[in-house]
Short mmCIF file of C-alpha atoms and ligand atoms in Angstrom, two decimals:
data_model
loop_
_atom_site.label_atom_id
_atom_site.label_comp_id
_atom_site.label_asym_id
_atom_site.label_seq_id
_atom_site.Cartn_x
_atom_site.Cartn_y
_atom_site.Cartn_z
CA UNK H 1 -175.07 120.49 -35.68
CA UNK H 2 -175.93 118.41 -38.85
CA UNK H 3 -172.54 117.33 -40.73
CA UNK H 4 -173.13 119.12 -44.35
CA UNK H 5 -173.59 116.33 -46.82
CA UNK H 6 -172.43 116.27 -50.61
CA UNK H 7 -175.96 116.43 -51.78
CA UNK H 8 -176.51 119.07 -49.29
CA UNK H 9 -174.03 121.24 -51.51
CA UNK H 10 -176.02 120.57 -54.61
CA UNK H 11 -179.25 121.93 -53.34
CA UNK H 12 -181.49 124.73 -53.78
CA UNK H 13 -181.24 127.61 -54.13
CA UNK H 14 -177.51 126.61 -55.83
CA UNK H 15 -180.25 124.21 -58.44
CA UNK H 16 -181.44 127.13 -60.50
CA UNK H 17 -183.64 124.89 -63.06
CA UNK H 18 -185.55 121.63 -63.78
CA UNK H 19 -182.46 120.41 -65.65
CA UNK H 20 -180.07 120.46 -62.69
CA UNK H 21 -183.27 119.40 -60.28
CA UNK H 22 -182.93 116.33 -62.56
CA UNK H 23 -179.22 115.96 -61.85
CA UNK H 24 -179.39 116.04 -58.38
CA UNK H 25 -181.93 113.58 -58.22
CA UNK H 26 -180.53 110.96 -60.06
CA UNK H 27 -177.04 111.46 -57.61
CA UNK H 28 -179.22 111.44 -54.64
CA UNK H 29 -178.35 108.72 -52.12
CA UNK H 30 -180.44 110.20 -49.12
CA UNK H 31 -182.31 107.12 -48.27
CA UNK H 32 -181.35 103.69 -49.98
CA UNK H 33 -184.04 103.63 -52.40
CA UNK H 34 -181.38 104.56 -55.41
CA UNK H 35 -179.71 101.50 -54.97
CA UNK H 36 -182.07 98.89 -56.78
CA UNK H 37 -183.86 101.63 -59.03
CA UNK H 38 -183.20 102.34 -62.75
CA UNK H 39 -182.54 106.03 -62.57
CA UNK H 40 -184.71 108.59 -60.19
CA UNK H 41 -187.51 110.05 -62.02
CA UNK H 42 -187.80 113.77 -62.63
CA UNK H 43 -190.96 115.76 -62.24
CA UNK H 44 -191.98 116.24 -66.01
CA UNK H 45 -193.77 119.34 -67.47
CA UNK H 46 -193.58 122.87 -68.15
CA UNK H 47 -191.51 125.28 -65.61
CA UNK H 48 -194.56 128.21 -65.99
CA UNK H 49 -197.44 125.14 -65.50
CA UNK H 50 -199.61 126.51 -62.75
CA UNK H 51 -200.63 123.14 -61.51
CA UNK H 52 -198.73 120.79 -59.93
CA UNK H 53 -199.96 116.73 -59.51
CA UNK H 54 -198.03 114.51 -57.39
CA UNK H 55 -198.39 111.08 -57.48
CA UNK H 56 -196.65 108.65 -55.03
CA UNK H 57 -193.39 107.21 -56.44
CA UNK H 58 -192.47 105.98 -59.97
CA UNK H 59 -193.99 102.41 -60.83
CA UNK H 60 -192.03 99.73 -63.04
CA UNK H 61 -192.38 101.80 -66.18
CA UNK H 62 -191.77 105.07 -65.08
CA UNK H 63 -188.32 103.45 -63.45
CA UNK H 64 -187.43 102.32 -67.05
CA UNK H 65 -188.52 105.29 -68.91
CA UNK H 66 -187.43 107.89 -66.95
CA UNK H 67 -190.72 109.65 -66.97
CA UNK H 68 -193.73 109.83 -64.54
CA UNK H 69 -197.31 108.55 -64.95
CA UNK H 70 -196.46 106.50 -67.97
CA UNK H 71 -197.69 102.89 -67.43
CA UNK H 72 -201.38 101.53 -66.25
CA UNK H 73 -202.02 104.58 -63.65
CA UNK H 74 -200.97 107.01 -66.00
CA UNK H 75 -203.49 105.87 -68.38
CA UNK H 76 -205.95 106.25 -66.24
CA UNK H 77 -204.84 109.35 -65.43
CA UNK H 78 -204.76 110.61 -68.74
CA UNK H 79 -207.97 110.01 -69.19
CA UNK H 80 -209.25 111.83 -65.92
CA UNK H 81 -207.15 115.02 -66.61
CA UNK H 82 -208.91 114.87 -70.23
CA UNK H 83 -212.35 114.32 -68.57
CA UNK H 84 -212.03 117.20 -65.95
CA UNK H 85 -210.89 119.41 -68.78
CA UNK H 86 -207.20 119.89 -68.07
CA UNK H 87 -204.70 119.59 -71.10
CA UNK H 88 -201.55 117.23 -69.41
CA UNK H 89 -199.36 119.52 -71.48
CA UNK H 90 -200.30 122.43 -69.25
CA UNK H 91 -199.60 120.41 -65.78
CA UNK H 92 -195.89 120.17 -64.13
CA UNK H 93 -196.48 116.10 -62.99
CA UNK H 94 -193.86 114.70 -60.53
CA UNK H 95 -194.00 112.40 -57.23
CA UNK H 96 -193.35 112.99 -53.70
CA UNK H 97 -190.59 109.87 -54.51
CA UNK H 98 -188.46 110.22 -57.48
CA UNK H 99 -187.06 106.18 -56.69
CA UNK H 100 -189.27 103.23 -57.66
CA UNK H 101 -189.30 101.24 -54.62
CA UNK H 102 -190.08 97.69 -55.08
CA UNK H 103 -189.50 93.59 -53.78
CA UNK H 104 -188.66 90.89 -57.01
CA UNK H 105 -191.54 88.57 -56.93
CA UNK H 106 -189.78 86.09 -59.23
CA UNK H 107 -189.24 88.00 -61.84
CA UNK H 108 -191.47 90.87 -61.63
CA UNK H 109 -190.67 93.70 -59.33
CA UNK H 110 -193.99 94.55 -57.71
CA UNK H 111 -194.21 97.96 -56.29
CA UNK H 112 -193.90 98.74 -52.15
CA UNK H 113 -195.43 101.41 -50.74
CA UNK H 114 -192.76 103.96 -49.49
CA UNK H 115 -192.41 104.72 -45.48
CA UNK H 116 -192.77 108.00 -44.02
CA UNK H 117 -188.65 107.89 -43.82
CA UNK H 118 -188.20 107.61 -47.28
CA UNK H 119 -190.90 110.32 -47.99
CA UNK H 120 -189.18 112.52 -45.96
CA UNK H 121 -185.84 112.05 -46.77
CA UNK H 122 -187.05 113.06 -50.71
CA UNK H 123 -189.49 116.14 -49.54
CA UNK H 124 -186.38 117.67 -50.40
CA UNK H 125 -186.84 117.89 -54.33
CA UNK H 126 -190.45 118.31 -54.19
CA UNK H 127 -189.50 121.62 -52.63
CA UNK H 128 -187.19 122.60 -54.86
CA UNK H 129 -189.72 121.78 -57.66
CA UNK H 130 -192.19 123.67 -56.29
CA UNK H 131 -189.59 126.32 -55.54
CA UNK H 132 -188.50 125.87 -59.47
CA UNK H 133 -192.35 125.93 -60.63
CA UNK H 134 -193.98 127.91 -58.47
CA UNK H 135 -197.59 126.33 -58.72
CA UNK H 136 -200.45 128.02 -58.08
CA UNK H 137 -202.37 124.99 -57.38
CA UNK H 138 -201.37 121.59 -56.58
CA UNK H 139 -203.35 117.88 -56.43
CA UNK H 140 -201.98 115.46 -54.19
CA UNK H 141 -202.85 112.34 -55.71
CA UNK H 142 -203.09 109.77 -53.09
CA UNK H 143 -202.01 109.11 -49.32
CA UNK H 144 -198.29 109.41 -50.00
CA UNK H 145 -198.40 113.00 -52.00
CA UNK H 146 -200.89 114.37 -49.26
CA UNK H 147 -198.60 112.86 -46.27
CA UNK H 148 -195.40 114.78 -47.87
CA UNK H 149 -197.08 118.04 -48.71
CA UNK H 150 -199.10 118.13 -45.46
CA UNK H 151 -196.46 116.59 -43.51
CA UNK H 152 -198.67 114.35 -41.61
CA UNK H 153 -200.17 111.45 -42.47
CA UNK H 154 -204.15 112.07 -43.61
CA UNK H 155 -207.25 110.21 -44.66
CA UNK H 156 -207.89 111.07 -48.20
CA UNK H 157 -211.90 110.77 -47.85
CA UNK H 158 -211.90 112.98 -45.44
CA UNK H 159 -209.74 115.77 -47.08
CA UNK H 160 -211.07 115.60 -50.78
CA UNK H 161 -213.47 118.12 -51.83
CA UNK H 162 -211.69 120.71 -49.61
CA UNK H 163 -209.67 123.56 -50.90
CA UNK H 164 -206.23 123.15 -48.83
CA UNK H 165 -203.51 125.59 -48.18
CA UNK H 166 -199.96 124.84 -48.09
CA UNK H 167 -197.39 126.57 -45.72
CA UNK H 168 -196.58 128.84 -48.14
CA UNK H 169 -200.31 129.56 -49.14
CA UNK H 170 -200.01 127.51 -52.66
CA UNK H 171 -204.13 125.84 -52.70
CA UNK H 172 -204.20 122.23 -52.29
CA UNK H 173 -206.47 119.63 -53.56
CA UNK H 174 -206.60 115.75 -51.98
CA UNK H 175 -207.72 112.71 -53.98
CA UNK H 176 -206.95 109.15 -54.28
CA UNK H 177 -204.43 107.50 -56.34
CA UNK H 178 -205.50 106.63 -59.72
CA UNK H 179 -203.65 103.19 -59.36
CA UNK H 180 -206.27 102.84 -56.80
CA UNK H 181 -209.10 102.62 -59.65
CA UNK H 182 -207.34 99.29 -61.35
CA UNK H 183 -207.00 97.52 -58.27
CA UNK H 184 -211.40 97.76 -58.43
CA UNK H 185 -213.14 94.97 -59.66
CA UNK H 186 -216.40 95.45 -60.06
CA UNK H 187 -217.07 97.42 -63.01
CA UNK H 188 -219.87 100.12 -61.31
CA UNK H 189 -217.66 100.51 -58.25
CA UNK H 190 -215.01 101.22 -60.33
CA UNK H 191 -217.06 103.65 -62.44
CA UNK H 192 -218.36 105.16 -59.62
CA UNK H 193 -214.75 105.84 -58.24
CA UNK H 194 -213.71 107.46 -61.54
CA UNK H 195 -216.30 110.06 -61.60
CA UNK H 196 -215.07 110.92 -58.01
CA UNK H 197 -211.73 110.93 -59.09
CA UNK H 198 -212.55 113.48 -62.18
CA UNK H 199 -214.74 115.47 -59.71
CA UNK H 200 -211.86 116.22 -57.03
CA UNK H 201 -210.10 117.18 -60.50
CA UNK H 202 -212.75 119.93 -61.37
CA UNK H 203 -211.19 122.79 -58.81
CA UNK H 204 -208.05 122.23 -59.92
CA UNK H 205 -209.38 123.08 -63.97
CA UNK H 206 -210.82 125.49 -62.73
CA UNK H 207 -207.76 127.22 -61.35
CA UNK H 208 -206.14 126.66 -64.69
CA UNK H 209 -208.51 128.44 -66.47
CA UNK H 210 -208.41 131.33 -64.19
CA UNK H 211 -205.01 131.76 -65.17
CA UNK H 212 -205.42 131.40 -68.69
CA UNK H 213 -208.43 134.35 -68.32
N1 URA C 1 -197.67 105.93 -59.75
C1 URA C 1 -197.20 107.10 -59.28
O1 URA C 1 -197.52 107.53 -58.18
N2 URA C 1 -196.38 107.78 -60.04
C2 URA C 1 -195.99 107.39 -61.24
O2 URA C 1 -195.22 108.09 -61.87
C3 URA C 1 -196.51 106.17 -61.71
C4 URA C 1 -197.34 105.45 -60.96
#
């Protein structure tokens, strides 16, 4: 049998809100991605939101701020979740890895993509967020996300535009990262992409305003 770890004490359902979530987090050494991050990053958002968006792991300014989706992605995602009609005030937005994971290029840390160990080992507090939250909807935004919700490892272009449903029945939507868009040079590709991007976002307004009916 599985030794009972220190963290193991501190999790759900003894974490009763977002606050302690946050805690536990920051103390968790369950794969070594703590060691040469800032501080874990917390999913961010209201604990009644009824949509979820996960990205893939905090990038060099979410590790400093403490918050998710705040540098280049999250501008562009900002301006996707305005486009599709969904206020970011009214979303719950975390990752499926609350460490930034990254090698020093000189001085720059330039972001790694994390493995399916380290996803794993941090499904952990995406399932006591959603456990916390209690979405009714959820966008996976990007291989990573989609990998640790599905649990499997899936082609985003052939899962967007589906309605997906979790384990526990919660609906899922797949589409790419938006840190996918700034890596796109040419400006109609790019373009193009966006509009995708905004459409996979469409269902998921829609199940807002459902709720808010
Ligand atoms: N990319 C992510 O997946 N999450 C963030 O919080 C920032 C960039």
């Amino acid at each position: 049998m599985r030794e009972k770890t220190q963290l193991d004490l501190h999790l759900s359902p003894a974490i009763t809100s977002l606050s302690e979530l946050a805690k536990a987090e920051d103390e968790c050494t369950r794969c070594p991605l703590y060691q040469h991050a800032t501080q874990a990053v917390p999913g961010e958002g209201r604990r009644s939101s009824h949509l979820m968006l996960v990205g893939e792991q905090p990038g060099d300014k979410e590790d400093l701020a403490g918050k998710p989706f705040v540098g280049p992605a999250g501008r562009v995602l900002d301006r996707a979740l305005e486009d599709a009609g969904i206020p970011r005030t009214e979303v719950f937005v975390t990752n499926a890895v609350k460490h930034f994971k990254h090698e020093m290029r000189g001085k720059r840390r330039l972001h790694k993509r994390p493995n399916a160990y380290e996803i794993e080992r941090c499904k952990i507090w995406l399932d006591v967020e959603r456990a916390l939250v209690k979405p009714v909807a959820i966008v996976a935004l990007g291989a990573t996300a989609a990998r640790s919700l599905l649990g499997r490892s899936v082609t985003i272009s052939k899962l967007r535009g589906q309605t997906l449903h979790l384990a526990d029945g919660t609906a899922a939507f797949v589409t790419i990262h938006p840190s996918w868009l700034l890596r796109i040079e040419d400006e109609a590709d790019k373009e193009r992409e966006y509009k995708n991007l905004v459409a996979d976002l469409r269902p998921a307004a829609k199940v807002l305003a459902k709720k808010a009916a």
